[in-house]
PDB file of C-alpha atoms in Angstrom:
ATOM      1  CA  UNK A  15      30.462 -28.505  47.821  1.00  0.00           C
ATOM      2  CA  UNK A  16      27.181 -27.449  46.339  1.00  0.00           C
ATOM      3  CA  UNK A  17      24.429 -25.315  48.430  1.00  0.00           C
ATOM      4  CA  UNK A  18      22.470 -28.126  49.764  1.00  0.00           C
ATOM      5  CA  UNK A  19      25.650 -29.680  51.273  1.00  0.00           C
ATOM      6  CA  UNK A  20      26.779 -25.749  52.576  1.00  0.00           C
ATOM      7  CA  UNK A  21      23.450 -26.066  54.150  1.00  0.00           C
ATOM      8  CA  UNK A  22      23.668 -29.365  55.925  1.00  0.00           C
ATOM      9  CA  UNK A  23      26.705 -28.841  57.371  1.00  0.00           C
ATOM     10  CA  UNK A  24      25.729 -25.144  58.638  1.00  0.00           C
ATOM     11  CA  UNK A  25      22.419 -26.337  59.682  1.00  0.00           C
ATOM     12  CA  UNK A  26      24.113 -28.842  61.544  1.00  0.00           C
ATOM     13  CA  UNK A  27      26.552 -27.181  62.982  1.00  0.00           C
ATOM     14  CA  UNK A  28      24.141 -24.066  64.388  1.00  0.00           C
ATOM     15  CA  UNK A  29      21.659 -26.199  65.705  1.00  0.00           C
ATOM     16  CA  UNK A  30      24.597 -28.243  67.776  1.00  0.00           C
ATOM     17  CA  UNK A  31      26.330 -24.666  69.145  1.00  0.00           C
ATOM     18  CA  UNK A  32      22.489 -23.594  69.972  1.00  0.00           C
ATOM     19  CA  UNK A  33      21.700 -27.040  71.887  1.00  0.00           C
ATOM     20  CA  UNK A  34      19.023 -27.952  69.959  1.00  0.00           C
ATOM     21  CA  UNK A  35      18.028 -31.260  68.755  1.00  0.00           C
ATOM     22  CA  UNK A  36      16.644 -32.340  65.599  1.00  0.00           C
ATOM     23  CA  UNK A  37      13.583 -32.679  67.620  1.00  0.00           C
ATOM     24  CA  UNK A  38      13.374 -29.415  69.031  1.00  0.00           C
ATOM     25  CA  UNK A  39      14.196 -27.955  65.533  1.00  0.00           C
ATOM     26  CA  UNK A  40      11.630 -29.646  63.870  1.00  0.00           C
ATOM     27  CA  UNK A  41       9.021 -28.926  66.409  1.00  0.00           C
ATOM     28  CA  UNK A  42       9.951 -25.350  66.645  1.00  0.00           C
ATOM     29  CA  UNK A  43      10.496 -24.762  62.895  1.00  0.00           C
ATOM     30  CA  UNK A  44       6.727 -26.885  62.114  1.00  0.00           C
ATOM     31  CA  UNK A  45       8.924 -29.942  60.437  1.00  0.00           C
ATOM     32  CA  UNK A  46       9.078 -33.386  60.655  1.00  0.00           C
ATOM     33  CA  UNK A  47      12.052 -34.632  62.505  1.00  0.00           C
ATOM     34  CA  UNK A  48      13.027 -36.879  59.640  1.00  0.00           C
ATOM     35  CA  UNK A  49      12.890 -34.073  56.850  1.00  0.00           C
ATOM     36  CA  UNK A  50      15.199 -31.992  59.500  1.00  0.00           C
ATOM     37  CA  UNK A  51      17.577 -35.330  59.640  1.00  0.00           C
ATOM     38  CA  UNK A  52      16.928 -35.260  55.605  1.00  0.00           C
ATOM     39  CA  UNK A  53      18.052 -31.913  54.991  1.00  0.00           C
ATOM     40  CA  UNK A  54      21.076 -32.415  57.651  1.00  0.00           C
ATOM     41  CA  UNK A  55      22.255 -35.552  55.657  1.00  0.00           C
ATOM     42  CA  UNK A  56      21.887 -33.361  52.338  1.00  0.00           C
ATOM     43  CA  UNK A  57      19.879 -35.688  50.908  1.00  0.00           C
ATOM     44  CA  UNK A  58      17.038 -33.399  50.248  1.00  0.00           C
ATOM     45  CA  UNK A  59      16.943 -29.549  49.417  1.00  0.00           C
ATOM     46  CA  UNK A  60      14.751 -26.980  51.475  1.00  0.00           C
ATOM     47  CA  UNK A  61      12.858 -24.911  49.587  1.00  0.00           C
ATOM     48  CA  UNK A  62      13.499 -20.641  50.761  1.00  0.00           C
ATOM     49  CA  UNK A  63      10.272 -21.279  52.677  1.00  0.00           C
ATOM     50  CA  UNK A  64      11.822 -24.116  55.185  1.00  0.00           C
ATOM     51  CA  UNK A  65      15.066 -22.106  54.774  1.00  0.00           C
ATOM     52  CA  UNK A  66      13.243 -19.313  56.526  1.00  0.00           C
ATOM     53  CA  UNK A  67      11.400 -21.233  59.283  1.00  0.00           C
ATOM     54  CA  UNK A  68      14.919 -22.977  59.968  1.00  0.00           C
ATOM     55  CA  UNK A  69      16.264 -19.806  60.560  1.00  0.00           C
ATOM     56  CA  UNK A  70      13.612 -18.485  62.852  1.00  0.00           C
ATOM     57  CA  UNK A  71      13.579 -21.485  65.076  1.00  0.00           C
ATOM     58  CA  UNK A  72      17.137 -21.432  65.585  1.00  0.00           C
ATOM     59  CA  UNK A  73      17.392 -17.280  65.737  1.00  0.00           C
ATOM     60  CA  UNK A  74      19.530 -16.766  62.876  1.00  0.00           C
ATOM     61  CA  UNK A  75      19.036 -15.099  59.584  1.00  0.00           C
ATOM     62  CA  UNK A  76      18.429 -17.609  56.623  1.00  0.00           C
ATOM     63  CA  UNK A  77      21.658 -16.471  54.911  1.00  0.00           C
ATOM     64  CA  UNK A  78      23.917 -17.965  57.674  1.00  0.00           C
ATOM     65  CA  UNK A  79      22.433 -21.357  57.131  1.00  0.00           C
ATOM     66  CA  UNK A  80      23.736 -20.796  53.543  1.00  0.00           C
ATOM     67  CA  UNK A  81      26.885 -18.673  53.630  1.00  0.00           C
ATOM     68  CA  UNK A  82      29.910 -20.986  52.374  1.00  0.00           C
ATOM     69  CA  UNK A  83      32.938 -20.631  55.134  1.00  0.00           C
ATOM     70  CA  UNK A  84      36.468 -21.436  54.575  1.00  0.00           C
ATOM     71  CA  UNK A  85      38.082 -24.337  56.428  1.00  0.00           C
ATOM     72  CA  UNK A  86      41.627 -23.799  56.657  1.00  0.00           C
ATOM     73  CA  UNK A  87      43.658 -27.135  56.699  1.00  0.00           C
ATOM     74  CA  UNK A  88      46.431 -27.631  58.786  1.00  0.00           C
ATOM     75  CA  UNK A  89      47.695 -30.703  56.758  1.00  0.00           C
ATOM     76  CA  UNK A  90      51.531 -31.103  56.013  1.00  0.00           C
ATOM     77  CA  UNK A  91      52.297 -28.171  58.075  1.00  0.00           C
TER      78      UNK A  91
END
């Protein structure tokens, strides 16, 4: 999975936990709600200075929205 994909699926996933809809996000963060779907979908990649504004609209630091995590499978077990 390559960074811009790592970031779609943690952006995602942090803006779900925190409640937040793309919406919210984008109005919070100063985005338009269809870059925010964009960058979700991994279609496009945020530059450090929409990485940043991300991060402060959902209260996170900009390295979770890019930190790779391990998904253990719990196929043919």
């Amino acid at each position: 999975m390559d960074l811009k994909e790592v970031m779609a699926v943690n952006l995602r996933r942090i803006r779900h936990v925190k409640k937040m809809s793309q919406e919210e996000l984008a109005d919070s963060a100063g985005l338009s709600v269809r870059y925010v779907g964009s960058i979700e979908r991994g279609d496009v990649s945020a530059s450090v200075t929409v990485l940043g504004r991300i991060a402060k609209a959902l209260g996170v630091e900009a390295s979770d929205l890019i930190k790779r995590t391990t998904v253990h499978s719990t196929r043919g077990r």
